[in-house]
Each structure stands twice: as structure tokens, then as C-alpha cells.
PDB file of C-alpha atoms and ligand atoms in Angstrom:
ATOM      1  CA  MET A   1      -9.129  -4.760  15.546  1.00 66.00           C
ATOM      2  CA  SER A   2      -6.166  -2.779  14.426  1.00 75.00           C
ATOM      3  CA  LYS A   3      -6.649   0.171  12.278  1.00 93.00           C
ATOM      4  CA  PRO A   4      -4.751  -0.710   8.367  1.00 98.00           C
ATOM      5  CA  GLU A   5      -3.052   1.672   7.110  1.00 98.00           C
ATOM      6  CA  ILE A   6      -2.979   2.464   3.059  1.00 98.00           C
ATOM      7  CA  LEU A   7       0.292   4.185   2.292  1.00 98.00           C
ATOM      8  CA  GLY A   8      -0.341   5.949  -0.874  1.00 98.00           C
ATOM      9  CA  SER A   9      -1.175   9.093  -2.242  1.00 97.00           C
ATOM     10  CA  LEU A  10      -4.652  11.015  -2.329  1.00 97.00           C
ATOM     11  CA  ARG A  11      -3.854  11.634  -5.956  1.00 96.00           C
ATOM     12  CA  SER A  12      -4.078   8.243  -6.967  1.00 97.00           C
ATOM     13  CA  SER A  13      -6.403   6.578  -9.075  1.00 98.00           C
ATOM     14  CA  TYR A  14      -5.345   2.917  -7.103  1.00 98.00           C
ATOM     15  CA  THR A  15      -5.061   4.627  -3.663  1.00 98.00           C
ATOM     16  CA  ARG A  16      -8.619   6.064  -3.857  1.00 98.00           C
ATOM     17  CA  VAL A  17      -9.933   2.271  -4.934  1.00 98.00           C
ATOM     18  CA  VAL A  18      -8.999   0.868  -1.584  1.00 98.00           C
ATOM     19  CA  ARG A  19      -9.927   4.268   0.351  1.00 98.00           C
ATOM     20  CA  MET A  20     -13.424   3.766  -1.024  1.00 99.00           C
ATOM     21  CA  VAL A  21     -13.764   0.333   0.056  1.00 99.00           C
ATOM     22  CA  CYS A  22     -12.885   1.446   3.658  1.00 98.00           C
ATOM     23  CA  GLU A  23     -15.292   4.175   3.471  1.00 98.00           C
ATOM     24  CA  GLU A  24     -18.131   2.198   1.591  1.00 98.00           C
ATOM     25  CA  LYS A  25     -17.825  -0.653   4.762  1.00 98.00           C
ATOM     26  CA  GLY A  26     -16.888   1.864   7.217  1.00 98.00           C
ATOM     27  CA  ILE A  27     -13.764   0.756   8.203  1.00 98.00           C
ATOM     28  CA  ASP A  28     -11.407   3.181  10.385  1.00 98.00           C
ATOM     29  CA  TYR A  29      -8.286   3.667   8.551  1.00 98.00           C
ATOM     30  CA  VAL A  30      -4.887   5.887   7.598  1.00 98.00           C
ATOM     31  CA  LEU A  31      -3.702   6.912   4.635  1.00 98.00           C
ATOM     32  CA  THR A  32      -0.234   7.514   5.231  1.00 98.00           C
ATOM     33  CA  GLU A  33       0.587   9.989   1.756  1.00 98.00           C
ATOM     34  CA  THR A  34       3.797   8.754   0.534  1.00 98.00           C
ATOM     35  CA  LEU A  35       5.795   9.731  -2.724  1.00 96.00           C
ATOM     36  CA  ARG A  36       6.141   7.327  -6.015  1.00 95.00           C
ATOM     37  CA  GLY A  37       9.318   5.885  -5.619  1.00 96.00           C
ATOM     38  CA  ALA A  38       9.794   6.138  -1.639  1.00 98.00           C
ATOM     39  CA  PRO A  39      11.099   2.668  -0.148  1.00 98.00           C
ATOM     40  CA  GLU A  40       8.653   2.221   2.017  1.00 97.00           C
ATOM     41  CA  LEU A  41       6.803   0.863  -1.143  1.00 98.00           C
ATOM     42  CA  GLY A  42       9.413  -1.308  -2.567  1.00 98.00           C
ATOM     43  CA  ARG A  43       9.358  -2.904   0.969  1.00 98.00           C
ATOM     44  CA  ILE A  44       5.612  -4.521   0.333  1.00 98.00           C
ATOM     45  CA  HIS A  45       5.228  -3.924  -3.440  1.00 98.00           C
ATOM     46  CA  PRO A  46       7.792  -6.047  -5.350  1.00 98.00           C
ATOM     47  CA  PHE A  47       7.586  -2.830  -7.850  1.00 98.00           C
ATOM     48  CA  GLY A  48       7.499  -0.290  -5.869  1.00 98.00           C
ATOM     49  CA  LYS A  49       4.038   0.716  -6.828  1.00 98.00           C
ATOM     50  CA  MET A  50       1.216   2.468  -4.153  1.00 98.00           C
ATOM     51  CA  PRO A  51      -0.924   1.427  -2.247  1.00 98.00           C
ATOM     52  CA  VAL A  52       0.199  -0.679  -0.168  1.00 98.00           C
ATOM     53  CA  LEU A  53      -1.667  -1.858   3.258  1.00 98.00           C
ATOM     54  CA  ARG A  54      -0.193  -2.704   6.812  1.00 98.00           C
ATOM     55  CA  ASP A  55      -3.097  -4.328   8.962  1.00 98.00           C
ATOM     56  CA  GLY A  56      -1.089  -5.117  12.021  1.00 96.00           C
ATOM     57  CA  ASP A  57       1.580  -7.078  11.112  1.00 96.00           C
ATOM     58  CA  PHE A  58      -0.021  -8.050   7.677  1.00 98.00           C
ATOM     59  CA  GLU A  59       1.171  -6.862   4.463  1.00 98.00           C
ATOM     60  CA  LEU A  60      -0.078  -6.593   1.347  1.00 98.00           C
ATOM     61  CA  CYS A  61       0.040  -4.676  -1.976  1.00 98.00           C
ATOM     62  CA  GLU A  62      -1.783  -4.428  -5.283  1.00 98.00           C
ATOM     63  CA  SER A  63      -5.417  -2.960  -5.161  1.00 98.00           C
ATOM     64  CA  LYS A  64      -7.649  -5.499  -5.882  1.00 98.00           C
ATOM     65  CA  ALA A  65      -6.241  -8.000  -3.196  1.00 98.00           C
ATOM     66  CA  ILE A  66      -5.698  -5.220  -0.820  1.00 98.00           C
ATOM     67  CA  ALA A  67      -9.830  -4.642  -1.786  1.00 98.00           C
ATOM     68  CA  SER A  68     -10.683  -8.470  -1.092  1.00 98.00           C
ATOM     69  CA  TYR A  69      -8.640  -8.940   1.886  1.00 98.00           C
ATOM     70  CA  LEU A  70     -10.752  -5.327   3.403  1.00 98.00           C
ATOM     71  CA  ASP A  71     -14.030  -6.749   1.933  1.00 98.00           C
ATOM     72  CA  ARG A  72     -13.274 -10.030   3.832  1.00 97.00           C
ATOM     73  CA  ARG A  73     -11.894  -9.008   7.070  1.00 97.00           C
ATOM     74  CA  PHE A  74     -14.322  -5.987   7.637  1.00 97.00           C
ATOM     75  CA  PRO A  75     -17.744  -5.940   8.650  1.00 97.00           C
ATOM     76  CA  GLY A  76     -20.069  -3.236   6.633  1.00 97.00           C
ATOM     77  CA  PRO A  77     -21.719  -3.571   3.484  1.00 98.00           C
ATOM     78  CA  GLN A  78     -20.226  -6.374   1.090  1.00 98.00           C
ATOM     79  CA  LEU A  79     -18.546  -5.059  -2.272  1.00 98.00           C
ATOM     80  CA  ILE A  80     -17.538  -8.456  -2.667  1.00 98.00           C
ATOM     81  CA  PRO A  81     -20.951 -11.127  -4.118  1.00 97.00           C
ATOM     82  CA  ASP A  82     -21.406 -14.458  -2.624  1.00 97.00           C
ATOM     83  CA  ASP A  83     -23.213 -14.822  -5.952  1.00 97.00           C
ATOM     84  CA  PRO A  84     -20.634 -17.023  -8.368  1.00 98.00           C
ATOM     85  CA  ARG A  85     -22.163 -15.344 -11.187  1.00 98.00           C
ATOM     86  CA  LEU A  86     -22.317 -11.968 -10.028  1.00 98.00           C
ATOM     87  CA  ALA A  87     -18.458 -11.668  -8.228  1.00 98.00           C
ATOM     88  CA  ALA A  88     -17.105 -13.527 -12.182  1.00 98.00           C
ATOM     89  CA  LEU A  89     -18.932 -10.629 -13.404  1.00 98.00           C
ATOM     90  CA  MET A  90     -17.497  -8.080 -10.914  1.00 98.00           C
ATOM     91  CA  GLU A  91     -13.232 -10.329 -11.207  1.00 98.00           C
ATOM     92  CA  GLN A  92     -14.505  -9.502 -15.192  1.00 98.00           C
ATOM     93  CA  TRP A  93     -14.556  -5.779 -14.953  1.00 98.00           C
ATOM     94  CA  VAL A  94     -12.267  -5.250 -12.464  1.00 98.00           C
ATOM     95  CA  SER A  95      -9.734  -7.640 -14.657  1.00 98.00           C
ATOM     96  CA  LEU A  96     -10.899  -5.534 -17.983  1.00 98.00           C
ATOM     97  CA  VAL A  97      -9.890  -2.106 -16.533  1.00 98.00           C
ATOM     98  CA  ASN A  98      -6.746  -3.450 -14.665  1.00 98.00           C
ATOM     99  CA  THR A  99      -4.994  -4.689 -17.162  1.00 98.00           C
ATOM    100  CA  VAL A 100      -6.142  -2.797 -20.100  1.00 98.00           C
ATOM    101  CA  MET A 101      -8.640   0.046 -19.532  1.00 98.00           C
ATOM    102  CA  ASP A 102      -6.214   1.652 -16.816  1.00 98.00           C
ATOM    103  CA  ALA A 103      -3.663   1.704 -19.313  1.00 98.00           C
ATOM    104  CA  THR A 104      -4.865   3.605 -22.434  1.00 98.00           C
ATOM    105  CA  LEU A 105      -7.340   5.910 -20.749  1.00 98.00           C
ATOM    106  CA  LEU A 106      -4.956   6.734 -17.479  1.00 97.00           C
ATOM    107  CA  ARG A 107      -1.511   5.806 -18.416  1.00 97.00           C
ATOM    108  CA  THR A 108      -2.019   6.768 -21.717  1.00 98.00           C
ATOM    109  CA  TYR A 109      -4.787   9.439 -22.529  1.00 97.00           C
ATOM    110  CA  PHE A 110      -4.799  11.026 -19.231  1.00 97.00           C
ATOM    111  CA  PHE A 111      -1.193  11.521 -18.814  1.00 97.00           C
ATOM    112  CA  ALA A 112      -0.453  13.118 -22.568  1.00 97.00           C
ATOM    113  CA  TYR A 113      -2.500  15.966 -21.117  1.00 96.00           C
ATOM    114  CA  ALA A 114      -0.856  15.776 -17.467  1.00 95.00           C
ATOM    115  CA  PHE A 115       2.219  14.491 -17.658  1.00 95.00           C
ATOM    116  CA  PRO A 116       3.525  15.441 -21.263  1.00 96.00           C
ATOM    117  CA  LYS A 117       7.294  14.645 -22.299  1.00 94.00           C
ATOM    118  CA  THR A 118       7.027  17.529 -25.279  1.00 96.00           C
ATOM    119  CA  ALA A 119       9.426  19.968 -25.256  1.00 96.00           C
ATOM    120  CA  ASP A 120       6.878  22.838 -24.574  1.00 96.00           C
ATOM    121  CA  GLY A 121       5.262  21.218 -21.985  1.00 94.00           C
ATOM    122  CA  GLY A 122       2.000  21.464 -24.172  1.00 96.00           C
ATOM    123  CA  PRO A 123      -0.298  18.121 -24.528  1.00 96.00           C
ATOM    124  CA  ASP A 124       1.411  15.301 -26.401  1.00 97.00           C
ATOM    125  CA  GLN A 125      -1.020  15.699 -29.445  1.00 97.00           C
ATOM    126  CA  THR A 126       0.706  12.902 -31.330  1.00 97.00           C
ATOM    127  CA  THR A 127       0.090  10.603 -28.141  1.00 98.00           C
ATOM    128  CA  ILE A 128      -3.966  11.793 -28.234  1.00 97.00           C
ATOM    129  CA  GLU A 129      -4.124  11.251 -31.686  1.00 97.00           C
ATOM    130  CA  ALA A 130      -2.793   7.586 -31.814  1.00 98.00           C
ATOM    131  CA  VAL A 131      -5.084   7.206 -28.612  1.00 98.00           C
ATOM    132  CA  THR A 132      -8.332   8.379 -29.273  1.00 96.00           C
ATOM    133  CA  PRO A 133      -9.490   5.817 -31.531  1.00 97.00           C
ATOM    134  CA  ALA A 134      -9.122   2.793 -28.740  1.00 98.00           C
ATOM    135  CA  VAL A 135     -10.114   5.656 -25.597  1.00 97.00           C
ATOM    136  CA  ARG A 136     -13.859   6.405 -27.738  1.00 97.00           C
ATOM    137  CA  THR A 137     -14.019   2.322 -27.962  1.00 97.00           C
ATOM    138  CA  GLN A 138     -13.452   1.390 -24.863  1.00 98.00           C
ATOM    139  CA  LEU A 139     -15.800   4.070 -23.529  1.00 98.00           C
ATOM    140  CA  ALA A 140     -18.260   3.137 -25.595  1.00 97.00           C
ATOM    141  CA  LEU A 141     -18.486  -0.768 -23.900  1.00 98.00           C
ATOM    142  CA  LEU A 142     -18.642   0.978 -20.419  1.00 98.00           C
ATOM    143  CA  ASP A 143     -21.805   2.798 -21.818  1.00 98.00           C
ATOM    144  CA  LYS A 144     -22.914  -0.165 -23.082  1.00 98.00           C
ATOM    145  CA  ALA A 145     -22.304  -2.522 -20.067  1.00 98.00           C
ATOM    146  CA  VAL A 146     -23.765  -0.052 -17.615  1.00 98.00           C
ATOM    147  CA  ALA A 147     -26.953   0.814 -19.652  1.00 98.00           C
ATOM    148  CA  PRO A 148     -28.618  -1.893 -18.076  1.00 98.00           C
ATOM    149  CA  THR A 149     -29.195  -1.302 -14.760  1.00 98.00           C
ATOM    150  CA  GLY A 150     -26.732   1.413 -14.249  1.00 98.00           C
ATOM    151  CA  TYR A 151     -23.689  -1.500 -12.463  1.00 98.00           C
ATOM    152  CA  LEU A 152     -21.339  -3.293 -14.196  1.00 98.00           C
ATOM    153  CA  ALA A 153     -21.611  -6.619 -12.533  1.00 98.00           C
ATOM    154  CA  GLY A 154     -25.618  -7.077 -11.728  1.00 97.00           C
ATOM    155  CA  ASP A 155     -28.133  -4.961  -9.931  1.00 97.00           C
ATOM    156  CA  ARG A 156     -26.112  -3.221  -7.364  1.00 97.00           C
ATOM    157  CA  PHE A 157     -23.058  -1.620  -6.420  1.00 98.00           C
ATOM    158  CA  THR A 158     -19.622  -3.512  -6.295  1.00 98.00           C
ATOM    159  CA  LEU A 159     -15.735  -3.556  -6.127  1.00 98.00           C
ATOM    160  CA  ALA A 160     -16.392  -2.949 -10.041  1.00 98.00           C
ATOM    161  CA  ASP A 161     -17.912  -0.253  -9.826  1.00 99.00           C
ATOM    162  CA  ILE A 162     -15.551   1.261  -7.193  1.00 99.00           C
ATOM    163  CA  ASN A 163     -12.319   0.318  -9.208  1.00 98.00           C
ATOM    164  CA  LEU A 164     -13.962   2.077 -12.412  1.00 98.00           C
ATOM    165  CA  MET A 165     -15.392   5.802 -10.851  1.00 98.00           C
ATOM    166  CA  PRO A 166     -11.588   7.257 -10.121  1.00 98.00           C
ATOM    167  CA  ILE A 167     -10.226   6.796 -13.698  1.00 98.00           C
ATOM    168  CA  LEU A 168     -13.686   8.041 -14.770  1.00 98.00           C
ATOM    169  CA  TYR A 169     -12.846  11.241 -12.871  1.00 98.00           C
ATOM    170  CA  TYR A 170     -10.029  11.869 -14.406  1.00 97.00           C
ATOM    171  CA  ILE A 171     -10.616  11.212 -17.749  1.00 96.00           C
ATOM    172  CA  ARG A 172     -13.851  13.163 -18.100  1.00 96.00           C
ATOM    173  CA  GLN A 173     -11.979  16.337 -17.018  1.00 95.00           C
ATOM    174  CA  LEU A 174     -10.217  16.272 -21.054  1.00 96.00           C
ATOM    175  CA  PRO A 175     -12.241  16.960 -24.258  1.00 93.00           C
ATOM    176  CA  GLU A 176     -12.356  12.930 -25.163  1.00 92.00           C
ATOM    177  CA  GLY A 177     -13.748  12.080 -21.803  1.00 94.00           C
ATOM    178  CA  ALA A 178     -15.998  14.784 -21.334  1.00 96.00           C
ATOM    179  CA  ALA A 179     -17.638  13.858 -24.560  1.00 95.00           C
ATOM    180  CA  ALA A 180     -17.942  10.531 -23.833  1.00 94.00           C
ATOM    181  CA  ILE A 181     -19.154  10.704 -20.533  1.00 96.00           C
ATOM    182  CA  ALA A 182     -21.504  13.428 -20.953  1.00 96.00           C
ATOM    183  CA  PRO A 183     -24.802  13.741 -18.947  1.00 95.00           C
ATOM    184  CA  GLU A 184     -27.047  12.406 -21.555  1.00 97.00           C
ATOM    185  CA  THR A 185     -24.900   9.457 -22.137  1.00 97.00           C
ATOM    186  CA  ASP A 186     -25.629   6.093 -20.052  1.00 98.00           C
ATOM    187  CA  LEU A 187     -21.707   6.635 -18.965  1.00 98.00           C
ATOM    188  CA  GLY A 188     -22.537  10.041 -17.861  1.00 98.00           C
ATOM    189  CA  ARG A 189     -25.876   9.366 -15.993  1.00 98.00           C
ATOM    190  CA  TYR A 190     -23.843   6.184 -14.360  1.00 98.00           C
ATOM    191  CA  TYR A 191     -20.880   8.762 -13.024  1.00 98.00           C
ATOM    192  CA  ALA A 192     -23.410  10.918 -12.043  1.00 98.00           C
ATOM    193  CA  ARG A 193     -25.283   8.469 -10.183  1.00 98.00           C
ATOM    194  CA  HIS A 194     -21.959   7.096  -8.169  1.00 98.00           C
ATOM    195  CA  ALA A 195     -19.952  10.656  -8.010  1.00 98.00           C
ATOM    196  CA  ALA A 196     -22.773  11.265  -5.655  1.00 98.00           C
ATOM    197  CA  ARG A 197     -21.672   8.497  -3.328  1.00 98.00           C
ATOM    198  CA  VAL A 198     -20.721   9.746  -0.055  1.00 98.00           C
ATOM    199  CA  SER A 199     -17.357   6.940  -0.210  1.00 98.00           C
ATOM    200  CA  PHE A 200     -16.465   9.388  -3.625  1.00 98.00           C
ATOM    201  CA  GLN A 201     -16.302  12.315  -2.304  1.00 98.00           C
ATOM    202  CA  ARG A 202     -14.890  11.894   0.677  1.00 98.00           C
ATOM    203  CA  THR A 203     -11.937  10.677  -1.297  1.00 98.00           C
ATOM    204  CA  MET A 204     -11.738  13.021  -4.072  1.00 98.00           C
ATOM    205  CA  PRO A 205      -7.867  13.887  -4.939  1.00 97.00           C
ATOM    206  CA  PRO A 206      -7.127  17.497  -4.012  1.00 93.00           C
ATOM    207  CA  ALA A 207      -7.812  20.340  -6.602  1.00 82.00           C
ATOM    208  CA  GLY A 208      -5.221  21.623  -8.505  1.00 66.00           C
ATOM    209  CA  PRO A 209      -2.863  20.746 -11.633  1.00 56.00           C
ATOM    210  CA  PRO A 210      -2.023  16.498 -11.152  1.00 58.00           C
ATOM    211  CA  ARG A 211       1.333  16.086 -10.163  1.00 56.00           C
ATOM    212  CA  ARG A 212       3.645  12.949 -11.075  1.00 54.00           C
ATOM    213  CA  ALA A 213       2.716  11.352  -7.551  1.00 47.00           C
ATOM    214  CA  ALA A 214      -0.456  11.135  -9.245  1.00 48.00           C
ATOM    215  CA  SER A 215      -3.337   8.919 -10.832  1.00 57.00           C
TER     216      SER A 215
HETATM  217  N1  LIG B   1      -1.252  -3.233 -10.166  1.00 57.71           N
HETATM  218  C1  LIG B   1      -0.902  -2.230  -9.195  1.00 57.71           C
HETATM  219  C2  LIG B   1      -0.994  -0.714  -9.792  1.00 57.71           C
HETATM  220  C3  LIG B   1      -0.594   0.272  -9.396  1.00 57.71           C
HETATM  221  C4  LIG B   1      -0.340   1.513  -9.660  1.00 57.71           C
HETATM  222  O1  LIG B   1      -0.102   1.752 -11.183  1.00 57.71           O
HETATM  223  N2  LIG B   1      -0.419   2.823  -8.937  1.00 57.71           N
HETATM  224  C5  LIG B   1       0.411   3.679  -9.243  1.00 57.71           C
HETATM  225  C6  LIG B   1      -0.192   5.111  -8.513  1.00 57.71           C
HETATM  226  S1  LIG B   1      -2.425   5.010  -9.102  1.00 57.71           S
HETATM  227  C7  LIG B   1       1.554   3.726  -9.220  1.00 57.71           C
HETATM  228  O2  LIG B   1       2.382   3.516  -8.206  1.00 57.71           O
HETATM  229  N3  LIG B   1       2.483   4.206 -10.483  1.00 57.71           N
HETATM  230  C8  LIG B   1       3.919   5.291 -10.143  1.00 57.71           C
HETATM  231  C9  LIG B   1       4.686   4.192 -10.266  1.00 57.71           C
HETATM  232  O3  LIG B   1       4.688   3.361 -10.731  1.00 57.71           O
HETATM  233  O4  LIG B   1       5.978   4.101  -9.807  1.00 57.71           O
HETATM  234  C10 LIG B   1      -2.614  -2.110  -7.933  1.00 57.71           C
HETATM  235  O5  LIG B   1      -3.637  -2.211  -8.768  1.00 57.71           O
HETATM  236  O6  LIG B   1      -2.497  -1.500  -7.228  1.00 57.71           O
END
């Protein structure tokens, strides 16, 4: 069996999702650290985004597609449930996160702190103030979703949880995120529980200030 190669970045949240899938399943993979805008990405992803996958002569883009492929192709714990309802709930949460929450929480809120376009390089307060109500609403929604079982889909760890954790990792470093993911909240307990997983610990981004290739 070939050794899958992931082209992406240690600091990229979507790259971390597919790396966590590999770690959970015990897949022997290689991460090729790749810069944003690198031509190798553009050859596989039509919009040049990371991560992309090479597995033998097979090439694939989009984190959800890559994660699904790895889950089906390799042995190890199943991250996409067989049960139709559980699988649908898992898809629902991946979709909600990837189509709405990633844009709000990471690309707008986190980026306003990490990559501000302000004259003095300080946090972009205008954007932060504008997005904070949506940040609070979305984190409250997640808090409610994980309250009953400690998971997003049913009562087991799935790709939906893997897909969310790298985003929570970044935003809990910031004031509004930290408040919503405080240890006494359901979302805080959810984060602490899943952050202890080996797959999360082994995919920790390097310490230090984020760079533009990140997230
Ligand atoms: N829908 C894509 C999104 C991937 C994505 O936005 N990746 C970010 C890094 S986490 C990226 O490539 N950013 C650089 C860019 O947009 O040029 C997926 O799920 O893989």
C-alpha cells in the first residue's frame, strides 16, 4: 500500500483535519510543508488551496473529500459512521462548519487579530466589533450542540469533531473565543476532552506568532 503524502502546512487548520484523520487511523503518511500559493497546490486544487493529497497516482483536493477517502481506504477506527442518521449528522456539522463557521470564526475573527490589515499592525478592532455578535451566536450554538453527549454527532468521536477542533484551537487564544470556550462551559469541556487525544497533540501547530500560510 502506498504512503499518502499530504501537501499543506503545520499551521493550516484544514491540513490539521486530514492529519488528525491519519493519526486517528494510524496511517503512515508524510506531510510536505507547502507554502500558500505554491504551484504544487494549484496543480491539484483548482483554487490553489491546501491541503491536497497524493496517494500513489491518485491526487485529491478538499479536506472533506480527502478525509472521507482516507477513512474508507485505510483500516483503523471508522470516523464516518455507517448508520445513515449518524452519518448525516456528521455531514451536517462538517457542512455548517465549513460553509459558515470557518469564515466567521477563523477567516474573519481570528484573522482580524493574527493578520490585521491595519496601518499600525494592531488588531483590526472594526472587524472584531462587527463580527463578535456572530462569533458569540455560533459558539453558543456549538455549546448547545455538544451539551448532550460531548460529541457533535451521536455519542462517538467522528470526522465532525475532528473538523471543528482545529478552529477551536485558534479562537480560544483570543478574548471572545476564550470566554465562550471557558472550562465551565459545555464547549470548554468538549474542547478539553478532545484536545487530550493523541491525534490532536501530535498535530499541534508550532509555537510562536502565526504566519500568513496559517489557518
Ligand atoms: N474548502 C477547502 C478550504 C481549504 C482552505 O481554505 N485552506 C486554507 C488553509 S487552512 C488555504 O489554503 N489558504 C490559502 C489560500 O486561500 O490561498 C478545504 O476544505 O480543503
